[in-house]
């Protein structure tokens, strides 16, 4: 085993990059990165096990492949940054590899239905968007049982990649998912994370840049109804000059015991001059009882930036909005639907495909018990 | 011919500390084609009257009745009142993020008429109604009340009233915060709506200024939760000259 790479100290970036599980201690819950997480419920994610691997269901495009984990086309550089991701990388036997050829342009979304045997599984998915390519990849997590793993999006120079990840699991399910994105020179990345259900869901998206001029947007919509936990811990690591990042996460929570955590970390390194960054989290509490934690962090190692900002707000469903709409003849159920649609529209409107956008909105509304009147 | 009849209406706000009565016996009739002005000092409860007519959940009616053409308004939900033909132009319209004005108006009209308006006539009607109020066509793609100036909010309220064509419209301090140019545009909108629809208007205001542009048939003075004087337009002129002081002192005595 080689010694782990230990990065120079910053407040926000991971310190250890390694594929060796034992380079990471078992979290006890007092570490900054684990302090919101339900450590006990994640216990089986901290010890290596013999789980199957997530694969692809049904007919799929030829550029989607299920490969052995030692396939040489998988990223050799990427390193896990915590114990669950190190375990998943070490123990997964297969990976899903989606290769967008250099300069290829795909006008229709590439839809990938991820599936497993129904037992607990490790997941490793890589999307390689070749230089000057343009594509949308939709990952539907149709898995059952617990899932631990990582998704990688490698966006080569001047590629344009939209990647949508949809999780809608049942209450018994725990998932721990890293999502690592590397943006090349003048490349454009749009990541959309839609989380509609699950008992405990923890996502750790991380965006970094390989060269100047990259643009990255990470957008999230999440929904918690009843006793559910979700943590979305985002890190944008500005390593290169003249790049931009924009993070928008919106959550709607209802019912006793619903608990969401949003951490928006942005690190602007000394060499990352002339960048623009903004991050926003809005949470809508639809009933009494839910709890939403929201923590934006901005660490600047250079003052030579174009703009750097963040905003966070959590509010109750506004009875005055409901009154206003109803006073215009709109029945209560339709009024609630309008308000919730309006809340998520900023994120969902980024989904180009109207059928997909409509079906996601419909799933959100049916989970909230909002009747569709149209 | 429509008639809104309010009889001996009492309403309060219920808080943890108990009931605070705000309306203390309001009786009033608003008929088609007539404009009733309600004038009163700050805190007299005149805006509460507007909210109680519309059915705001913050207020509890303890006694009295509101009747629209034989129908019991107090038994209706907020949206049923609107569909029965009541409209409230609000003093502080709320923002609805992510919901465009055109989507909002179309949803409202669909609910009021029971069917979606035909797209072609709807677009034409909306354009015309907006140009009457000197509103930029781009306005319809903005989110409801989000980032609207005070004047834009009030124009938007009057725009809705014109499109929704209620039988009886309650205007809650529509004039407050408007400069004189905006006041003229808004007043013309109210007059046009009233003439075209033979509607009844209940105009709640703190100032007499708007009554130069919207001529009231009846003027009520509202103090301490009830009407203390009723007269013709000359009553408004007397208030302009003398203020509310004689009424407020009488109410305290």
Short mmCIF file of N, CA, C and O in Angstrom, two decimals, chain B residues 84-143:
data_model
loop_
_atom_site.label_atom_id
_atom_site.label_comp_id
_atom_site.label_asym_id
_atom_site.label_seq_id
_atom_site.Cartn_x
_atom_site.Cartn_y
_atom_site.Cartn_z
N UNK B 84 -68.36 33.33 -5.42
CA UNK B 84 -69.71 33.89 -5.27
C UNK B 84 -69.79 35.33 -5.79
O UNK B 84 -70.88 35.87 -5.96
N UNK B 85 -68.61 35.95 -6.05
CA UNK B 85 -68.63 37.29 -6.62
C UNK B 85 -68.06 38.39 -5.75
O UNK B 85 -68.28 39.57 -5.99
N UNK B 86 -67.29 37.99 -4.72
CA UNK B 86 -66.65 39.00 -3.87
C UNK B 86 -65.18 39.11 -4.24
O UNK B 86 -64.54 38.12 -4.59
N UNK B 87 -64.64 40.32 -4.14
CA UNK B 87 -63.22 40.54 -4.44
C UNK B 87 -62.66 41.50 -3.42
O UNK B 87 -63.29 42.49 -3.06
N UNK B 88 -61.44 41.21 -2.97
CA UNK B 88 -60.74 42.12 -2.07
C UNK B 88 -59.43 42.56 -2.72
O UNK B 88 -58.55 41.73 -2.97
N UNK B 89 -59.31 43.87 -2.99
CA UNK B 89 -58.03 44.42 -3.43
C UNK B 89 -57.23 44.71 -2.17
O UNK B 89 -57.65 45.51 -1.34
N UNK B 90 -56.11 44.03 -2.02
CA UNK B 90 -55.42 44.07 -0.73
C UNK B 90 -54.46 45.25 -0.61
O UNK B 90 -53.88 45.71 -1.57
N UNK B 91 -54.31 45.65 0.64
CA UNK B 91 -53.38 46.74 0.92
C UNK B 91 -51.94 46.25 0.80
O UNK B 91 -51.07 46.97 0.30
N UNK B 92 -51.69 45.03 1.28
CA UNK B 92 -50.33 44.47 1.23
C UNK B 92 -50.36 43.11 0.52
O UNK B 92 -50.34 42.08 1.18
N UNK B 93 -50.43 43.10 -0.81
CA UNK B 93 -50.47 41.81 -1.52
C UNK B 93 -49.16 41.04 -1.31
O UNK B 93 -48.09 41.64 -1.28
N UNK B 94 -49.25 39.72 -1.13
CA UNK B 94 -48.05 38.93 -0.80
C UNK B 94 -47.36 38.42 -2.07
O UNK B 94 -47.98 38.22 -3.11
N UNK B 95 -46.08 38.18 -1.92
CA UNK B 95 -45.29 37.60 -3.02
C UNK B 95 -45.54 36.10 -3.11
O UNK B 95 -45.65 35.43 -2.10
N UNK B 96 -45.62 35.60 -4.34
CA UNK B 96 -45.70 34.15 -4.54
C UNK B 96 -44.52 33.76 -5.44
O UNK B 96 -44.63 33.81 -6.66
N UNK B 97 -43.38 33.40 -4.86
CA UNK B 97 -42.19 33.12 -5.67
C UNK B 97 -42.44 31.97 -6.65
O UNK B 97 -43.10 30.99 -6.33
N UNK B 98 -41.90 32.14 -7.86
CA UNK B 98 -41.95 31.06 -8.84
C UNK B 98 -43.28 30.93 -9.57
O UNK B 98 -43.42 30.08 -10.44
N UNK B 99 -44.26 31.77 -9.22
CA UNK B 99 -45.56 31.70 -9.90
C UNK B 99 -45.73 32.98 -10.72
O UNK B 99 -45.77 34.08 -10.16
N UNK B 100 -45.81 32.84 -12.04
CA UNK B 100 -45.90 34.03 -12.88
C UNK B 100 -47.29 34.64 -12.81
O UNK B 100 -48.27 33.96 -12.53
N UNK B 101 -47.34 35.94 -13.09
CA UNK B 101 -48.62 36.66 -13.09
C UNK B 101 -49.59 35.99 -14.06
O UNK B 101 -50.76 35.77 -13.74
N UNK B 102 -49.09 35.63 -15.26
CA UNK B 102 -50.04 35.06 -16.25
C UNK B 102 -50.57 33.70 -15.78
O UNK B 102 -51.76 33.42 -15.93
N UNK B 103 -49.72 32.87 -15.19
CA UNK B 103 -50.16 31.57 -14.68
C UNK B 103 -51.17 31.76 -13.54
O UNK B 103 -52.21 31.10 -13.48
N UNK B 104 -50.85 32.68 -12.64
CA UNK B 104 -51.73 32.98 -11.51
C UNK B 104 -53.10 33.46 -12.00
O UNK B 104 -54.15 32.93 -11.57
N UNK B 105 -53.10 34.42 -12.92
CA UNK B 105 -54.38 34.97 -13.39
C UNK B 105 -55.20 33.91 -14.12
O UNK B 105 -56.41 33.79 -13.93
N UNK B 106 -54.52 33.11 -14.92
CA UNK B 106 -55.23 32.07 -15.66
C UNK B 106 -55.83 31.02 -14.72
O UNK B 106 -56.95 30.56 -14.91
N UNK B 107 -55.07 30.66 -13.68
CA UNK B 107 -55.57 29.70 -12.70
C UNK B 107 -56.78 30.27 -11.97
O UNK B 107 -57.78 29.57 -11.75
N UNK B 108 -56.69 31.54 -11.64
CA UNK B 108 -57.80 32.19 -10.94
C UNK B 108 -59.05 32.25 -11.82
O UNK B 108 -60.15 31.86 -11.39
N UNK B 109 -58.89 32.70 -13.05
CA UNK B 109 -60.04 32.83 -13.96
C UNK B 109 -60.67 31.46 -14.22
O UNK B 109 -61.89 31.30 -14.27
N UNK B 110 -59.80 30.45 -14.36
CA UNK B 110 -60.30 29.08 -14.57
C UNK B 110 -61.15 28.64 -13.38
O UNK B 110 -62.23 28.05 -13.55
N UNK B 111 -60.68 28.94 -12.18
CA UNK B 111 -61.44 28.56 -10.97
C UNK B 111 -62.75 29.33 -10.89
O UNK B 111 -63.80 28.78 -10.54
N UNK B 112 -62.70 30.61 -11.24
CA UNK B 112 -63.91 31.44 -11.12
C UNK B 112 -64.97 31.06 -12.15
O UNK B 112 -66.16 31.02 -11.85
N UNK B 113 -64.52 30.74 -13.38
CA UNK B 113 -65.49 30.45 -14.44
C UNK B 113 -65.83 28.97 -14.52
O UNK B 113 -66.75 28.58 -15.23
N UNK B 114 -65.03 28.14 -13.86
CA UNK B 114 -65.26 26.70 -13.93
C UNK B 114 -64.70 26.06 -15.18
O UNK B 114 -64.80 24.86 -15.37
N UNK B 115 -64.08 26.86 -16.06
CA UNK B 115 -63.38 26.30 -17.23
C UNK B 115 -62.27 27.26 -17.65
O UNK B 115 -62.34 28.45 -17.37
N UNK B 116 -61.26 26.68 -18.29
CA UNK B 116 -60.13 27.51 -18.70
C UNK B 116 -60.57 28.47 -19.80
O UNK B 116 -61.32 28.09 -20.69
N UNK B 117 -60.12 29.74 -19.72
CA UNK B 117 -60.48 30.67 -20.79
C UNK B 117 -59.80 30.27 -22.10
O UNK B 117 -58.72 29.70 -22.09
N UNK B 118 -60.44 30.56 -23.22
CA UNK B 118 -59.85 30.24 -24.53
C UNK B 118 -58.59 31.06 -24.71
O UNK B 118 -58.59 32.28 -24.48
N UNK B 119 -57.53 30.40 -25.14
CA UNK B 119 -56.21 31.02 -25.14
C UNK B 119 -56.17 32.34 -25.92
O UNK B 119 -55.64 33.33 -25.45
N UNK B 120 -56.79 32.34 -27.10
CA UNK B 120 -56.68 33.52 -27.96
C UNK B 120 -57.37 34.74 -27.33
O UNK B 120 -56.79 35.81 -27.21
N UNK B 121 -58.62 34.57 -26.91
CA UNK B 121 -59.34 35.70 -26.32
C UNK B 121 -58.69 36.10 -25.00
O UNK B 121 -58.63 37.27 -24.66
N UNK B 122 -58.19 35.11 -24.26
CA UNK B 122 -57.57 35.39 -22.96
C UNK B 122 -56.36 36.30 -23.12
O UNK B 122 -56.22 37.31 -22.42
N UNK B 123 -55.47 35.94 -24.07
CA UNK B 123 -54.27 36.75 -24.29
C UNK B 123 -54.66 38.18 -24.67
O UNK B 123 -54.07 39.15 -24.19
N UNK B 124 -55.68 38.29 -25.52
CA UNK B 124 -56.14 39.60 -25.96
C UNK B 124 -56.72 40.40 -24.79
O UNK B 124 -56.39 41.57 -24.59
N UNK B 125 -57.59 39.74 -24.00
CA UNK B 125 -58.20 40.42 -22.84
C UNK B 125 -57.14 40.92 -21.87
O UNK B 125 -57.23 42.03 -21.35
N UNK B 126 -56.15 40.07 -21.64
CA UNK B 126 -55.14 40.44 -20.66
C UNK B 126 -54.30 41.60 -21.16
O UNK B 126 -54.00 42.53 -20.41
N UNK B 127 -53.93 41.56 -22.45
CA UNK B 127 -53.14 42.66 -23.02
C UNK B 127 -53.88 43.99 -22.91
O UNK B 127 -53.31 45.01 -22.53
N UNK B 128 -55.17 43.94 -23.23
CA UNK B 128 -55.99 45.15 -23.19
C UNK B 128 -56.10 45.68 -21.76
O UNK B 128 -55.89 46.87 -21.50
N UNK B 129 -56.40 44.77 -20.83
CA UNK B 129 -56.55 45.17 -19.42
C UNK B 129 -55.25 45.77 -18.90
O UNK B 129 -55.25 46.74 -18.14
N UNK B 130 -54.12 45.21 -19.34
CA UNK B 130 -52.84 45.73 -18.88
C UNK B 130 -52.53 47.09 -19.48
O UNK B 130 -52.02 47.97 -18.80
N UNK B 131 -52.86 47.26 -20.76
CA UNK B 131 -52.55 48.56 -21.37
C UNK B 131 -53.46 49.64 -20.78
O UNK B 131 -53.05 50.79 -20.63
N UNK B 132 -54.71 49.29 -20.42
CA UNK B 132 -55.60 50.25 -19.75
C UNK B 132 -54.98 50.79 -18.46
O UNK B 132 -55.22 51.93 -18.08
N UNK B 133 -54.22 49.94 -17.78
CA UNK B 133 -53.60 50.35 -16.52
C UNK B 133 -52.15 50.79 -16.70
O UNK B 133 -51.40 50.92 -15.74
N UNK B 134 -51.79 51.00 -17.99
CA UNK B 134 -50.43 51.44 -18.34
C UNK B 134 -49.37 50.52 -17.75
O UNK B 134 -48.40 50.95 -17.12
N UNK B 135 -49.60 49.21 -17.94
CA UNK B 135 -48.64 48.23 -17.45
C UNK B 135 -47.88 47.64 -18.64
O UNK B 135 -48.47 47.32 -19.66
N UNK B 136 -46.57 47.47 -18.45
CA UNK B 136 -45.70 46.86 -19.45
C UNK B 136 -46.13 45.41 -19.70
O UNK B 136 -46.36 44.67 -18.75
N UNK B 137 -46.22 44.98 -20.97
CA UNK B 137 -46.61 43.57 -21.25
C UNK B 137 -45.68 42.55 -20.58
O UNK B 137 -46.12 41.45 -20.24
N UNK B 138 -44.41 42.95 -20.35
CA UNK B 138 -43.45 42.03 -19.72
C UNK B 138 -43.87 41.67 -18.29
O UNK B 138 -43.40 40.69 -17.71
N UNK B 139 -44.76 42.50 -17.75
CA UNK B 139 -45.24 42.30 -16.38
C UNK B 139 -45.82 40.90 -16.17
O UNK B 139 -45.65 40.30 -15.11
N UNK B 140 -46.47 40.37 -17.20
CA UNK B 140 -47.19 39.10 -17.02
C UNK B 140 -46.25 37.92 -16.82
O UNK B 140 -46.65 36.88 -16.32
N UNK B 141 -44.97 38.09 -17.19
CA UNK B 141 -44.05 36.96 -16.99
C UNK B 141 -43.28 37.08 -15.67
O UNK B 141 -42.50 36.20 -15.32
N UNK B 142 -43.53 38.16 -14.94
CA UNK B 142 -42.87 38.28 -13.62
C UNK B 142 -43.62 37.44 -12.59
O UNK B 142 -44.77 37.08 -12.78
N UNK B 143 -42.92 37.13 -11.49
CA UNK B 143 -43.57 36.37 -10.42
C UNK B 143 -44.50 37.27 -9.61
O UNK B 143 -44.21 38.45 -9.41
#
